[in-house]
Amino acid sequence: MSTTVPAGPVAFIGLGHMGNPMARNLIKAAPEGLRVFDTEADARAAFAAEPGVTVCASAAEAASGSAAVIMSLPNGKIVASVLSEGGVLDRLKPGGLVIDMSSSAPGTYAPLLEHLGDKHLDIVDAPVSGGVARAETGALSIMAGGTDEAIERAMPLLEAMGTTIFHTGPLGSGQATKALNNLLSAGTLALTVETLLLGRKFGLDLDMLTDVLNVSTGRNNSTDKKIHQFVLSRSFASGFALALMQKDIRTALDMVEESDEIAPLGASVVALWTEAAEELEAGADHTQIAELIERHAGLRLD
Ligand code: NAD
């Protein structure tokens, strides 16, 4: 198998909170053009005036004659259906590359492998972390699973979107790594909110408490990047939906047998976020987990 992607345009499917800035950063890495598609008309329209970009009417049209297809879709079920029923695999150039940058379950790709082989296509799972802010600056961390050859071929495209790119192991290992990262991230956000509620009950100033945590051993990504910005401000505007976080952490437990016994804390984190996904409004931001924890406590942070 060649170590480069065949010549041709790059297709990008899924132009949401993450896909929009990621696709913009790819324009320079796709000198033969970027072909984009999203099911939402507004998401497509955002690229209408972009030089070097062709807005397509379907995923299959975006993939037609493309050398690579990159996806940033809500979950692995949608990825699998876009690739197979959506006709993407049939339209890519033989020898082309499929890169799934959505957070999907690690087992998403197994049913597709035969079809990929028939078409001499390579596949990489390359989920991301860093949120919308780092998607915009092209500074995502990327967890890439696949063969050495496939990762090498994907690298010029991945480097346009991320600054720290890890080859995590075989296909699916990027997704496993990402799901575990999010389990820890979801757990620390919830525990950070509980910690602040205890501080509130005691009468501490919560901006002060967050500042102290940020230079002390309680510091974590939530104290640093989420509490002042989205929780205490009550903007709840991180751009990462609560339903997507709940999906990711469910994946983390579903990846292995007996996960509840191995990770009882993780299981209670998943139970909390599952309740939040059921109780809070559809489309809630993941930082609104604070609202459910406030309800349980009968106490608010503000
Ligand atoms: P999003 O909901 O904002 O974007 C998903 C996009 O996919 C939407 O524009 C939607 O219209 C489109 N879409 C859905 N079905 C489609 C289909 N069949 N064909 C074409 N387009 C379709 O979600 P997001 O926040 O951008 O997240 C995308 C992926 O990245 C998810 O898997 C998520 O878990 C992951 N992720 C998100 C963040 C974040 O901070 N938002 C961070 C890391 C990873």
XYZ file of C-alpha atoms and ligand atoms in Angstrom:
346
model
C 0.000 0.000 0.000
C 1.290 3.472 -0.923
C 2.341 5.786 1.902
C 0.644 8.807 0.417
C -2.948 9.659 -0.290
C -3.707 9.524 -4.046
C -3.987 12.914 -5.716
C -7.423 14.470 -5.534
C -9.741 16.530 -3.401
C -10.542 15.827 0.242
C -14.154 15.308 1.379
C -15.323 16.511 4.798
C -18.676 15.295 6.177
C -20.239 16.906 9.268
C -19.783 20.670 9.642
C -20.998 21.185 13.216
C -19.317 22.786 16.235
C -16.100 20.852 15.580
C -16.350 20.021 11.878
C -16.754 23.629 10.781
C -13.436 24.906 12.198
C -11.633 21.619 11.426
C -12.694 21.798 7.773
C -11.577 25.436 7.565
C -8.137 24.458 8.821
C -7.957 21.731 6.180
C -8.397 24.030 3.208
C -4.655 24.695 2.892
C -3.858 20.969 3.260
C -6.188 20.137 0.354
C -4.670 21.941 -2.643
C -6.955 20.024 -5.014
C -10.010 21.255 -3.162
C -12.210 20.446 -0.196
C -15.677 18.955 -0.855
C -17.996 19.419 2.129
C -21.427 18.126 3.170
C -23.735 18.354 6.180
C -27.417 17.400 6.379
C -28.174 20.895 7.805
C -28.554 23.638 5.190
C -27.139 26.308 7.562
C -23.992 24.264 8.131
C -23.485 23.918 4.363
C -24.235 27.600 3.735
C -21.403 28.603 6.093
C -18.963 27.349 3.407
C -20.722 28.732 0.326
C -18.327 31.646 -0.204
C -15.141 29.832 0.851
C -12.471 29.707 -1.891
C -11.234 26.186 -2.565
C -14.397 24.607 -1.128
C -17.199 22.874 -3.053
C -20.433 22.514 -1.115
C -22.079 19.206 -2.062
C -25.653 17.953 -1.921
C -24.846 14.573 -0.333
C -22.034 12.687 1.356
C -21.673 10.501 -1.747
C -21.302 13.578 -3.947
C -18.611 14.957 -1.617
C -16.752 11.633 -1.795
C -17.012 11.325 -5.592
C -13.467 11.278 -6.961
C -12.023 12.335 -3.581
C -8.752 10.893 -2.359
C -9.790 10.976 1.290
C -12.928 11.432 3.352
C -12.901 12.888 6.848
C -15.936 12.743 9.137
C -16.930 14.712 12.243
C -20.356 13.208 12.943
C -22.354 12.722 16.154
C -21.664 9.008 16.640
C -20.396 5.775 15.099
C -23.822 4.569 13.953
C -24.135 7.644 11.752
C -20.545 7.205 10.547
C -21.216 3.585 9.509
C -24.430 4.492 7.717
C -22.842 7.431 5.857
C -19.950 5.216 4.742
C -22.037 2.277 3.559
C -25.674 3.216 2.867
C -24.587 6.798 2.108
C -22.443 5.426 -0.722
C -19.211 7.122 0.363
C -17.040 3.996 0.147
C -18.233 3.301 -3.387
C -17.372 6.802 -4.590
C -13.895 7.348 -3.136
C -10.882 6.875 -5.388
C -9.421 3.348 -5.154
C -6.519 3.488 -2.702
C -8.168 6.386 -0.857
C -8.283 7.043 2.852
C -11.159 7.151 5.344
C -10.581 9.130 8.558
C -13.238 9.101 11.287
C -12.648 12.079 13.600
C -16.029 11.679 15.309
C -16.138 10.106 18.762
C -17.462 6.685 17.772
C -17.485 3.298 19.480
C -14.258 1.314 18.847
C -16.246 -1.496 17.170
C -17.768 0.816 14.545
C -15.417 -0.231 11.742
C -15.338 -4.052 11.911
C -18.441 -4.541 9.716
C -16.962 -2.210 7.076
C -13.546 -3.836 6.698
C -14.453 -6.248 3.927
C -15.915 -3.487 1.791
C -12.881 -1.277 2.504
C -10.566 -4.094 1.388
C -12.496 -4.641 -1.847
C -11.930 -0.998 -2.726
C -8.295 -0.954 -1.488
C -9.220 1.784 0.982
C -7.337 2.487 4.208
C -9.062 3.581 7.411
C -7.951 5.495 10.492
C -9.969 6.398 13.588
C -8.792 9.788 14.796
C -11.078 11.286 17.450
C -10.064 14.604 18.937
C -9.902 16.487 22.207
C -9.579 20.174 22.940
C -13.072 21.433 22.174
C -14.199 24.152 19.803
C -11.476 26.584 20.925
C -8.640 24.278 19.899
C -10.496 23.129 16.776
C -10.470 26.795 15.715
C -6.740 27.262 16.310
C -5.817 23.914 14.718
C -4.368 22.784 18.049
C -6.454 19.684 18.779
C -5.004 16.598 20.357
C -5.703 13.676 18.065
C -5.754 9.991 19.030
C -5.173 8.013 15.856
C -5.670 4.252 15.503
C -4.704 2.217 12.446
C -1.791 0.580 10.680
C 1.552 2.408 10.499
C 0.974 2.954 6.760
C -2.524 4.346 7.209
C -1.410 6.732 9.966
C 1.520 7.900 7.848
C -0.839 8.631 4.972
C -3.272 10.484 7.240
C -0.581 12.576 8.929
C -0.470 15.587 6.543
C -4.231 15.975 6.936
C -4.232 15.434 10.705
C -1.408 17.952 11.132
C -3.616 20.642 9.595
C -6.069 20.214 12.492
C -4.014 19.175 15.489
C -0.685 19.766 17.174
C -0.381 16.637 19.298
C -1.062 13.492 17.324
C -0.725 10.133 19.048
C -0.636 6.793 17.245
C -2.580 4.878 19.873
C -2.418 1.385 18.319
C -4.623 -0.574 15.887
C -7.894 0.632 14.368
C -10.379 1.484 17.158
C -7.706 2.268 19.746
C -8.089 6.013 19.151
C -11.768 5.712 20.031
C -11.019 3.656 23.148
C -8.479 6.266 24.272
C -10.907 9.113 23.610
C -13.790 7.447 25.489
C -11.560 6.905 28.536
C -10.393 10.531 28.398
C -13.999 11.692 28.431
C -14.964 9.411 31.317
C -12.278 11.110 33.386
C -13.253 14.548 32.097
C -16.960 14.005 32.872
C -16.139 12.681 36.329
C -13.860 15.565 37.252
C -16.394 18.137 36.030
C -19.113 16.578 38.208
C -16.833 16.340 41.261
C -15.653 19.913 40.723
C -19.278 21.142 40.776
C -19.953 19.173 43.986
C -16.820 20.676 45.517
C -18.014 24.187 44.659
C -21.457 23.465 46.149
C -19.772 22.461 49.411
C -17.820 25.736 49.259
C -21.037 27.679 48.623
C -22.767 26.019 51.582
C -19.800 26.933 53.799
C -19.976 30.524 52.556
C -16.844 30.708 50.412
C -16.568 32.976 47.379
C -16.610 30.589 44.421
C -14.485 32.718 42.081
C -11.837 32.799 44.811
C -12.178 29.046 45.411
C -11.769 28.325 41.675
C -8.693 30.591 41.527
C -7.175 28.720 44.472
C -7.917 25.316 42.911
C -6.255 26.453 39.704
C -2.916 26.959 41.457
C -3.308 24.008 43.826
C -3.524 20.241 43.589
C -7.267 20.238 42.828
C -6.586 21.855 39.466
C -8.082 20.041 36.470
C -9.324 20.860 32.987
C -12.744 21.847 34.374
C -11.390 24.245 37.023
C -9.111 25.733 34.369
C -11.289 25.838 31.251
C -14.937 25.466 32.296
C -15.906 26.721 35.756
C -15.378 30.506 35.431
C -16.091 30.449 31.694
C -19.291 28.417 31.426
C -20.573 27.395 34.882
C -20.178 30.369 37.273
C -20.966 32.711 34.355
C -23.996 30.463 33.653
C -23.394 30.887 29.916
C -23.269 27.072 29.516
C -21.855 27.734 26.037
C -18.896 25.345 25.693
C -20.154 24.044 22.329
C -20.021 20.387 23.462
C -23.469 18.873 23.945
C -24.314 16.914 27.087
C -25.799 14.105 24.961
C -22.456 13.690 23.147
C -20.553 13.466 26.443
C -23.065 10.928 27.767
C -22.574 8.828 24.593
C -18.776 8.905 25.014
C -18.707 7.828 28.631
C -21.263 5.058 27.998
C -18.838 3.865 25.296
C -16.011 3.822 27.860
C -17.944 1.382 30.069
C -19.308 -0.700 27.183
C -15.797 -1.324 25.794
C -14.933 -3.974 28.361
C -16.781 -6.687 30.232
C -17.473 -6.226 33.956
C -16.716 -2.517 33.730
C -19.055 -1.760 36.665
C -16.946 -3.968 38.942
C -13.659 -2.556 37.653
C -14.832 1.046 37.714
C -17.648 1.602 40.246
C -16.901 5.340 40.388
C -17.035 5.459 36.596
C -20.365 3.608 36.643
C -21.849 6.196 39.003
C -20.490 8.977 36.781
C -22.238 7.383 33.782
C -25.472 6.986 35.803
C -25.376 10.696 36.738
C -24.802 11.829 33.155
C -27.485 9.447 31.847
C -29.974 10.988 34.287
C -28.891 14.446 33.094
C -29.435 13.448 29.451
C -32.970 12.333 30.374
C -33.877 15.240 32.688
C -32.326 18.330 31.076
C -33.602 19.946 27.889
C -32.643 18.414 24.531
C -29.566 20.183 23.215
C -28.243 21.038 26.707
C -24.545 21.882 26.886
C -22.408 19.392 28.793
C -21.535 22.053 31.388
C -25.236 22.056 32.354
C -24.481 18.885 34.317
C -24.045 21.548 37.035
C -27.808 22.222 36.911
C -28.649 18.572 37.673
C -26.115 18.452 40.508
C -27.588 21.709 41.900
C -31.079 20.144 41.771
C -29.888 17.091 43.683
C -28.239 19.320 46.282
C -31.180 21.749 46.566
C -28.584 24.519 46.300
C -27.317 26.760 43.496
C -23.828 27.988 42.730
C -24.963 31.596 42.139
P -22.469 18.779 16.218
O -23.782 18.158 16.539
O -22.282 20.231 16.433
O -22.072 18.461 14.689
C -22.395 17.257 14.038
C -22.800 17.642 12.618
O -23.068 16.441 11.884
C -24.084 18.480 12.578
O -23.848 19.677 11.848
C -25.096 17.570 11.885
O -26.033 18.280 11.077
C -24.182 16.706 11.050
N -24.777 15.433 10.649
C -25.524 14.588 11.396
N -25.871 13.507 10.672
C -25.319 13.680 9.438
C -25.303 12.891 8.253
N -25.944 11.712 8.185
N -24.647 13.369 7.168
C -24.002 14.562 7.231
N -23.982 15.358 8.327
C -24.637 14.907 9.416
O -21.392 17.936 17.027
P -19.886 18.398 17.366
O -19.899 19.017 18.725
O -19.307 19.101 16.218
O -19.216 16.946 17.520
C -18.867 16.149 16.390
C -18.140 14.912 16.920
O -16.949 15.323 17.622
C -18.976 14.116 17.919
O -18.726 12.748 17.731
C -18.463 14.596 19.270
O -18.663 13.639 20.293
C -17.008 14.869 18.968
N -16.350 15.903 19.795
C -16.964 17.085 20.083
C -16.272 18.053 20.843
C -16.887 19.391 21.184
O -16.302 20.122 22.010
N -18.009 19.792 20.594
C -14.978 17.784 21.298
C -14.367 16.566 20.954
C -15.068 15.622 20.209
